[in-house]
Each structure stands twice: as C-alpha cells, then as structure tokens.
Amino acid sequence: MSVRTAHVADDNNSLAHLVTSAAAAAPDVPAICKPGLTVTFGELATRATGAAGAMTGGTTIDDSALTMVLMMTVPGLAMAGPSGLAATLSAIRIQATMALAGQTAPEPR
C-alpha cells in the first residue's frame, strides 16, 4: 500500500502528527476497529490528506480533516455526539501510539 505522507503542524503530540507518523511507520495497522469496519492508518491518512486538500487546498492533515473523515467513515459516529467522537479520537491516539511503539492492540470484543 502506498501512503502519501502529509505535512502536519509542528506539534508532535497532535493527533494529526500521530496519525501521519503511524501511517508512515505501520500503514497496515488498524486505526479504527468497529464491528464490520476496519480502517488502517494508511487509509486514514490518505483520506484525511484528501479531506485537507478539499477543505484548504493544502496537504496538511489537521483535526478538522480527521474529524470530517471520521464522520464520513464511521457509521453512527455523528449520532454518537461529542462523547462518541471524543472516545473515537482517544482510541485512535492510543492505537497510533502503540503502532509507533511496534505493538498491536488486542481486537475489540
């Protein structure tokens, strides 16, 4: 799988930076695991880069681009409200941190 790595803000702790770094290091590791849906970091970064391009004309992944992609990709996420989005963003942050550390999270039950 080919991943186009986007430039991100200088904040190395940002979720956008973690997603981009995880996509470069482990593009096939799942970023989102829900029943019936798995999105890898490579796929998430590619989609977020496309969203960033559509929104700003640039290639910088930011929280807005990630949020837009997640709302379009994860069924029911928009209906889950702010707490559902926060939980999803937290899960992606954990998955990215683990992917960068060379670990894989257990599959959800």
Short mmCIF file of C-alpha atoms in Angstrom, two decimals:
data_model
loop_
_atom_site.label_atom_id
_atom_site.label_comp_id
_atom_site.label_asym_id
_atom_site.label_seq_id
_atom_site.Cartn_x
_atom_site.Cartn_y
_atom_site.Cartn_z
CA MET A 1 0.00 0.00 0.00
CA SER A 2 1.34 3.41 -0.93
CA VAL A 3 0.76 6.21 1.56
CA ARG A 4 1.22 9.86 0.75
CA THR A 5 2.54 11.43 3.93
CA ALA A 6 1.19 14.89 4.61
CA HIS A 7 2.99 17.63 6.44
CA VAL A 8 1.49 18.35 9.85
CA ALA A 9 1.69 21.15 12.35
CA ASP A 10 4.85 21.41 14.43
CA ASP A 11 3.03 20.00 17.45
CA ASN A 12 4.49 16.49 17.66
CA ASN A 13 1.81 15.50 20.17
CA SER A 14 -1.10 16.37 17.91
CA LEU A 15 -3.38 13.59 16.77
CA ALA A 16 -2.69 14.57 13.16
CA HIS A 17 1.04 14.09 13.73
CA LEU A 18 0.47 10.71 15.41
CA VAL A 19 -1.78 9.51 12.58
CA THR A 20 0.71 10.64 9.92
CA SER A 21 3.62 9.07 11.78
CA ALA A 22 1.73 5.81 12.34
CA ALA A 23 0.76 5.73 8.65
CA ALA A 24 4.41 6.09 7.68
CA ALA A 25 5.66 3.50 10.21
CA ALA A 26 2.82 0.98 10.13
CA PRO A 27 0.30 1.73 7.35
CA ASP A 28 -1.47 -1.64 7.68
CA VAL A 29 -2.14 -1.37 11.42
CA PRO A 30 -5.82 -0.71 12.20
CA ALA A 31 -6.61 2.82 13.36
CA ILE A 32 -10.32 2.12 13.73
CA CYS A 33 -11.75 -1.26 14.66
CA LYS A 34 -15.52 -1.45 14.91
CA PRO A 35 -17.77 -4.39 14.14
CA GLY A 36 -17.89 -4.57 10.37
CA LEU A 37 -15.36 -1.75 9.87
CA THR A 38 -11.59 -1.63 9.96
CA VAL A 39 -9.65 1.40 8.72
CA THR A 40 -5.86 1.23 8.71
CA PHE A 41 -3.59 4.16 9.48
CA GLY A 42 -2.57 4.23 5.83
CA GLU A 43 -6.20 4.52 4.74
CA LEU A 44 -7.00 7.11 7.41
CA ALA A 45 -4.01 9.28 6.49
CA THR A 46 -4.81 9.06 2.79
CA ARG A 47 -8.45 10.00 3.38
CA ALA A 48 -7.50 12.83 5.75
CA THR A 49 -4.99 14.18 3.24
CA GLY A 50 -7.75 14.19 0.62
CA ALA A 51 -10.10 15.95 3.01
CA ALA A 52 -7.45 18.54 3.84
CA GLY A 53 -6.96 19.16 0.13
CA ALA A 54 -10.69 19.59 -0.40
CA MET A 55 -11.06 21.91 2.58
CA THR A 56 -7.97 24.09 2.28
CA GLY A 57 -6.26 23.15 -0.95
CA GLY A 58 -3.23 22.06 1.08
CA THR A 59 -1.84 18.74 2.22
CA THR A 60 -1.73 19.40 5.95
CA ILE A 61 -3.75 16.95 8.00
CA ASP A 62 -5.35 18.67 10.96
CA ASP A 63 -8.09 17.87 13.46
CA SER A 64 -10.77 19.25 11.12
CA ALA A 65 -9.74 16.95 8.29
CA LEU A 66 -9.56 13.94 10.63
CA THR A 67 -12.95 14.73 12.13
CA MET A 68 -14.56 15.13 8.71
CA VAL A 69 -13.12 11.82 7.51
CA LEU A 70 -14.22 10.03 10.68
CA MET A 71 -17.77 11.38 10.41
CA MET A 72 -17.93 10.16 6.81
CA THR A 73 -16.27 6.79 7.51
CA VAL A 74 -17.59 5.53 10.85
CA PRO A 75 -21.31 4.72 10.71
CA GLY A 76 -23.24 6.28 13.58
CA LEU A 77 -20.39 8.45 14.80
CA ALA A 78 -22.22 11.70 14.09
CA MET A 79 -25.20 10.40 16.08
CA ALA A 80 -22.90 9.48 18.99
CA GLY A 81 -22.37 13.17 19.73
CA PRO A 82 -19.32 14.79 21.27
CA SER A 83 -18.66 11.94 23.69
CA GLY A 84 -18.65 9.38 20.86
CA LEU A 85 -16.26 11.50 18.83
CA ALA A 86 -14.01 12.04 21.85
CA ALA A 87 -13.92 8.29 22.53
CA THR A 88 -13.04 7.56 18.89
CA LEU A 89 -10.29 10.20 18.83
CA SER A 90 -8.87 8.81 22.09
CA ALA A 91 -8.90 5.28 20.70
CA ILE A 92 -7.08 6.43 17.55
CA ARG A 93 -4.48 8.23 19.68
CA ILE A 94 -3.87 5.02 21.67
CA GLN A 95 -3.70 2.88 18.52
CA ALA A 96 -1.25 5.32 16.88
CA THR A 97 0.97 5.43 19.96
CA MET A 98 1.01 1.63 20.09
CA ALA A 99 1.70 1.35 16.34
CA LEU A 100 4.65 3.69 16.69
CA ALA A 101 5.91 1.64 19.62
CA GLY A 102 5.66 -1.52 17.49
CA GLN A 103 2.79 -3.01 19.45
CA THR A 104 -0.63 -4.08 18.33
CA ALA A 105 -3.71 -3.54 20.45
CA PRO A 106 -5.96 -6.54 21.10
CA GLU A 107 -9.01 -6.87 18.90
CA PRO A 108 -12.18 -5.41 20.46
CA ARG A 109 -14.58 -7.97 21.89
#
